[in-house]
Short mmCIF file of C-alpha atoms and ligand atoms in Angstrom, two decimals:
data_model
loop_
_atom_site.label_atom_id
_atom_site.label_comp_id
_atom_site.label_asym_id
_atom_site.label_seq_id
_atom_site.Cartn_x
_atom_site.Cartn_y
_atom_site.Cartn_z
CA UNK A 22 20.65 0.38 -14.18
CA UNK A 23 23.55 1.00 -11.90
CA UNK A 24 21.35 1.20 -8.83
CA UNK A 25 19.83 -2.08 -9.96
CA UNK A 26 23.48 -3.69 -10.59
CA UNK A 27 24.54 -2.67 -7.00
CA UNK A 28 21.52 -4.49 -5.78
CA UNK A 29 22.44 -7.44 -7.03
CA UNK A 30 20.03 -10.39 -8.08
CA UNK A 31 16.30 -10.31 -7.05
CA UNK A 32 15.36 -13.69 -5.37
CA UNK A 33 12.37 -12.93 -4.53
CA UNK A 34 9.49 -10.76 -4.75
CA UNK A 35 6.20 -9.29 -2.56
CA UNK A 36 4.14 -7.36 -5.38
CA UNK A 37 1.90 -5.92 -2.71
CA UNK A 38 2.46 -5.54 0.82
CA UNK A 39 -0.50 -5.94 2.78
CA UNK A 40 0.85 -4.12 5.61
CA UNK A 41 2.25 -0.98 3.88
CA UNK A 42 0.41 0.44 1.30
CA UNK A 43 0.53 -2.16 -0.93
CA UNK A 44 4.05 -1.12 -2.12
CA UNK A 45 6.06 -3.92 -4.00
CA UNK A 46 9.36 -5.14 -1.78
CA UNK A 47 11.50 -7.11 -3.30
CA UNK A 48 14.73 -9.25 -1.60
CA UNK A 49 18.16 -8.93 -3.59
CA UNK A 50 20.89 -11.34 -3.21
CA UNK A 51 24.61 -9.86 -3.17
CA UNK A 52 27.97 -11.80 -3.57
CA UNK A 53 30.40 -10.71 -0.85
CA UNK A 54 33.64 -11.71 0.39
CA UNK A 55 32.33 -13.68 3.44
CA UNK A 56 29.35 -15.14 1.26
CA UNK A 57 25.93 -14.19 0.24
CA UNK A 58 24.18 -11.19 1.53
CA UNK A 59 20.54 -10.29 0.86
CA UNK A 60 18.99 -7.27 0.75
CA UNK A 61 15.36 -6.05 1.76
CA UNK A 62 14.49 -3.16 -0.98
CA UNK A 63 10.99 -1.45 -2.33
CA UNK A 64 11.68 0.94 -5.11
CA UNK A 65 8.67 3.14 -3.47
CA UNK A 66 9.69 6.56 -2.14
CA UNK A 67 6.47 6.80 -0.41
CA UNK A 68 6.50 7.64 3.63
CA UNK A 69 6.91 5.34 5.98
CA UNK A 70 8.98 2.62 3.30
CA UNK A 71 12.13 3.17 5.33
CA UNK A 72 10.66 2.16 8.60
CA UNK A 73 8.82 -0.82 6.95
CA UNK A 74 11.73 -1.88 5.31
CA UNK A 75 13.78 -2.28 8.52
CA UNK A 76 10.67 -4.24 10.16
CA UNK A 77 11.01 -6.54 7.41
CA UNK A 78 14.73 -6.95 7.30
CA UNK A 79 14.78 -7.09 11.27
CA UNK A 80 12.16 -9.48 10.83
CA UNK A 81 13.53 -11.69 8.11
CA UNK A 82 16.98 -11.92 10.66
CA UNK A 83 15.03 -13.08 13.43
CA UNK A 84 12.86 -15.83 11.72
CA UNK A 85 15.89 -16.99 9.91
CA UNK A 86 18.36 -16.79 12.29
CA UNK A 87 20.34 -14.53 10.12
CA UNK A 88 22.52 -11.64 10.95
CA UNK A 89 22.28 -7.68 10.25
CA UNK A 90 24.76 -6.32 8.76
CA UNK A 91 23.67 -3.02 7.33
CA UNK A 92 20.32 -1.00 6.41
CA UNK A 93 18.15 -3.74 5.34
CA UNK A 94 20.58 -6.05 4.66
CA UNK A 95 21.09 -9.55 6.54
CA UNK A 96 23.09 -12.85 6.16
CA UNK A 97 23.74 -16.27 7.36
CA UNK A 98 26.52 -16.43 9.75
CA UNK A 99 28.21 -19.87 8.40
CA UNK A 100 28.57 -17.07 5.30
CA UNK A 101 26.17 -20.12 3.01
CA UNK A 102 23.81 -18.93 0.97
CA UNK A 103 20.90 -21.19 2.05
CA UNK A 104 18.64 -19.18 -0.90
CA UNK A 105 15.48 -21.15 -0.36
CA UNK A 106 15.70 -20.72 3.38
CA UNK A 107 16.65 -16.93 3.06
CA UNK A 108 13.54 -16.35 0.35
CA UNK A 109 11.18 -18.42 2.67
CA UNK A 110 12.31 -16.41 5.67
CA UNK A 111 11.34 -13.24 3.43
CA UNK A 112 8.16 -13.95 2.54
CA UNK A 113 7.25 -14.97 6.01
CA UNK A 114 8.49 -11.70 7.53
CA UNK A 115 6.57 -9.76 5.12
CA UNK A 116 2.84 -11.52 6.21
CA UNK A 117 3.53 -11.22 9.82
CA UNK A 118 1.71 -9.15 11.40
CA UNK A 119 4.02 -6.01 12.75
CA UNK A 120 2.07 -5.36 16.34
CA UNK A 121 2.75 -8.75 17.42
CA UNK A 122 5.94 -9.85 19.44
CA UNK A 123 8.86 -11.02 16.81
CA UNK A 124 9.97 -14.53 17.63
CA UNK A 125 12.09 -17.84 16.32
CA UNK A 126 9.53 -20.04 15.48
CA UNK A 127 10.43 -23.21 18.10
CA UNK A 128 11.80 -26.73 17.04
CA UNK A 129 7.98 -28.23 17.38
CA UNK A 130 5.12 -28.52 15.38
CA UNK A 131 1.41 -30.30 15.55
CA UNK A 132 1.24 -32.25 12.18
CA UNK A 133 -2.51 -31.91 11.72
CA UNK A 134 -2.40 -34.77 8.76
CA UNK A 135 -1.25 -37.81 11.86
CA UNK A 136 -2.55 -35.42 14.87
CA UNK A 137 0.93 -35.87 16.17
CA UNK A 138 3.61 -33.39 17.69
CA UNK A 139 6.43 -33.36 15.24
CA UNK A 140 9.87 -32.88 17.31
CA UNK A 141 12.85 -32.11 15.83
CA UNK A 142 16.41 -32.58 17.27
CA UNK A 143 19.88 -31.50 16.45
CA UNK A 144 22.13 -33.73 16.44
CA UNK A 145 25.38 -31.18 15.51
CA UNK A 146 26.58 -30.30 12.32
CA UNK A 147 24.04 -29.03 10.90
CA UNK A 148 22.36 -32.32 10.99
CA UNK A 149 18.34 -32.72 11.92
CA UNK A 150 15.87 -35.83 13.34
CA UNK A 151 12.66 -35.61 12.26
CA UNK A 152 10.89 -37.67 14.60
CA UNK A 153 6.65 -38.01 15.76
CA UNK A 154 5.21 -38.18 19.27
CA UNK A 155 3.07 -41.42 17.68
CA UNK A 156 6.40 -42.58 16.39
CA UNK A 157 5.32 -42.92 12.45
CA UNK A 158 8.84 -43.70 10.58
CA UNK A 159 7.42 -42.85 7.39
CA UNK A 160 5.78 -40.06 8.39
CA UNK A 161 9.12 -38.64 9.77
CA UNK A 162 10.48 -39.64 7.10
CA UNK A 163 8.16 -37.57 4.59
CA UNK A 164 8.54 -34.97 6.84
CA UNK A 165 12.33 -34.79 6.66
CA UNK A 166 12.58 -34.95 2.75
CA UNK A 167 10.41 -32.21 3.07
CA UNK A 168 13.00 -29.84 4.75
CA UNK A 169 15.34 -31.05 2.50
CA UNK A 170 13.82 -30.13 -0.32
CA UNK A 171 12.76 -26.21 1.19
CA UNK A 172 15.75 -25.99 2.77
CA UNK A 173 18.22 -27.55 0.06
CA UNK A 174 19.19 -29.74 2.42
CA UNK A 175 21.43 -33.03 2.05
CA UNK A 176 19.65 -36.55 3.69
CA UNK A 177 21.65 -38.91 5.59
CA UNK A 178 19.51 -40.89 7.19
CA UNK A 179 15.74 -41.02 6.10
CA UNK A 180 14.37 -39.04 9.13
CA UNK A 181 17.15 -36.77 9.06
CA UNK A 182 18.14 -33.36 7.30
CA UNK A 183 21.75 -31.75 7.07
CA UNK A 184 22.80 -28.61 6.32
CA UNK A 185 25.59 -28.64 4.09
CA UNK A 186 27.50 -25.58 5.57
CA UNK A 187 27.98 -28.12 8.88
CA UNK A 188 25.75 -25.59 11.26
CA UNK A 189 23.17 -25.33 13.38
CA UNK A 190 20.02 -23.12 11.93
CA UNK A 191 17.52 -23.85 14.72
CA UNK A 192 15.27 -20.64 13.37
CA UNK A 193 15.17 -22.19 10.26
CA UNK A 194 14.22 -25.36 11.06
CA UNK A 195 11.24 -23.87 12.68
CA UNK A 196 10.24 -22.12 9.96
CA UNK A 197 10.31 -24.90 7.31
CA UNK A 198 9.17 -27.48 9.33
CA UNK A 199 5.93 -25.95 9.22
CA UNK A 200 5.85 -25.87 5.56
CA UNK A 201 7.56 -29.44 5.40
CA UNK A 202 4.04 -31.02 6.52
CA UNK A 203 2.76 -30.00 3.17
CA UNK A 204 5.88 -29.85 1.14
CA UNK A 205 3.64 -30.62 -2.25
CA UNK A 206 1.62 -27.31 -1.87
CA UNK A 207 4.44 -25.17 -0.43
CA UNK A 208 6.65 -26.09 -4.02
CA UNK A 209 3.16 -24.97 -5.74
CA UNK A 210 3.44 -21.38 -3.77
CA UNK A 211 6.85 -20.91 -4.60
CA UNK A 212 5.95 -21.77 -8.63
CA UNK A 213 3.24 -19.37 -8.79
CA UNK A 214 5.26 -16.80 -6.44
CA UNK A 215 8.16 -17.06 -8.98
CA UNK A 216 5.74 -16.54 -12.29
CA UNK A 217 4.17 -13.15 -10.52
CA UNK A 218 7.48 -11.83 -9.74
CA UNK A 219 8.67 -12.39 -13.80
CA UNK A 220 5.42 -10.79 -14.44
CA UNK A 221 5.20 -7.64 -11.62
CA UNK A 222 9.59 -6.72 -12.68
CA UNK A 223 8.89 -4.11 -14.83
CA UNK A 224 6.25 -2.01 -12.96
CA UNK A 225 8.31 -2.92 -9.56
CA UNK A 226 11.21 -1.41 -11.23
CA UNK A 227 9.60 1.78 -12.03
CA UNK A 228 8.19 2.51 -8.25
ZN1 ZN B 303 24.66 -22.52 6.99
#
């Protein structure tokens, strides 16, 4: 219990990882003096966990934009706790694949639904444009309440998404834009992600 107390709150939750033994790793979030850490853990004491856990955790930083700031262990540095962001960023680390080059995913996207590029721009402070090569308002416009809902974002302008720590997260941007295209069936994921990780807590405690 004390172990699991010093771990903090599990946010989220891989029951299998396809890319070490199908171990169950699990992302804890702790309460710290300069703001919300999260932590990359597997209870597995099988060889090689270590190793994968720091691919994960280095992995999770660099998609996110986050920080390292011990063994498995990263966080924002605006010292927010941008959860949804942080759990997205997780999951994502775990399915990429660990032989290819680690990279921010880039401020661009091809929206397959208008067969547009989707740009988007910081303005400062955290805030985001949305807009389309074909220049379809409403698209941008779904597209930005998209990353406001994955990224718990505040909207000030319809094609626009803040941050409400004030900040620039570029890296995250990238990676919810992505998802923001299909914001319906990325909510879905995270429903049925949440419901497996209630059910896999007891076994993933005993590993
Ligand atoms: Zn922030």
């Amino acid at each position: 219990m004390a172990k699991t107390a010093a771990l903090g709150r599990r946010v989220e939750l891989v029951p299998m990882d396809p890319h070490c033994q199908d171990i169950t790793i699990a992302l804890y979030r702790q309460e710290a003096a300069d703001g919300p850490r999260y932590q990359v853990h597997s209870f597995s004491g099988r060889p090689g966990v270590v190793a994968r856990l720091d691919f994960v955790a280095g992995a999770t930083a660099v998609l996110g934009g986050m920080a390292a700031v011990g063994p498995g262990q990263v966080r924002f540095a605006c010292g927010g706790a941008h959860e949804l962001a942080a759990r997205r960023a997780f999951l994502e680390a775990c399915k990429l694949d660990p032989a290819q080059p680690l990279a921010a995913r880039p401020l661009q996207f091809f929206d397959k639904k208008t067969g547009h590029q989707i740009h988007v721009a910081p303005l400062g402070g955290g805030v985001y444009q949305v807009a389309l090569e074909g220049g379809d308002a409403g698209r941008a416009a779904a597209v930005a309440g998209g990353l406001v809902k994955l990224g718990q974002m505040q909207n000030p302008a319809p094609d626009q998404a803040a941050f409400p720590c004030g900040q620039a997260h570029d890296a995250l941007i990238g990676l919810l834009v992505v998802r923001a295209v299909n914001v319906r069936a990325t909510l879905r994921e995270q429903e049925m992600q949440a419901a497996r990780g209630q059910l896999a807590a007891p076994s993933a405690q005993q590993q």
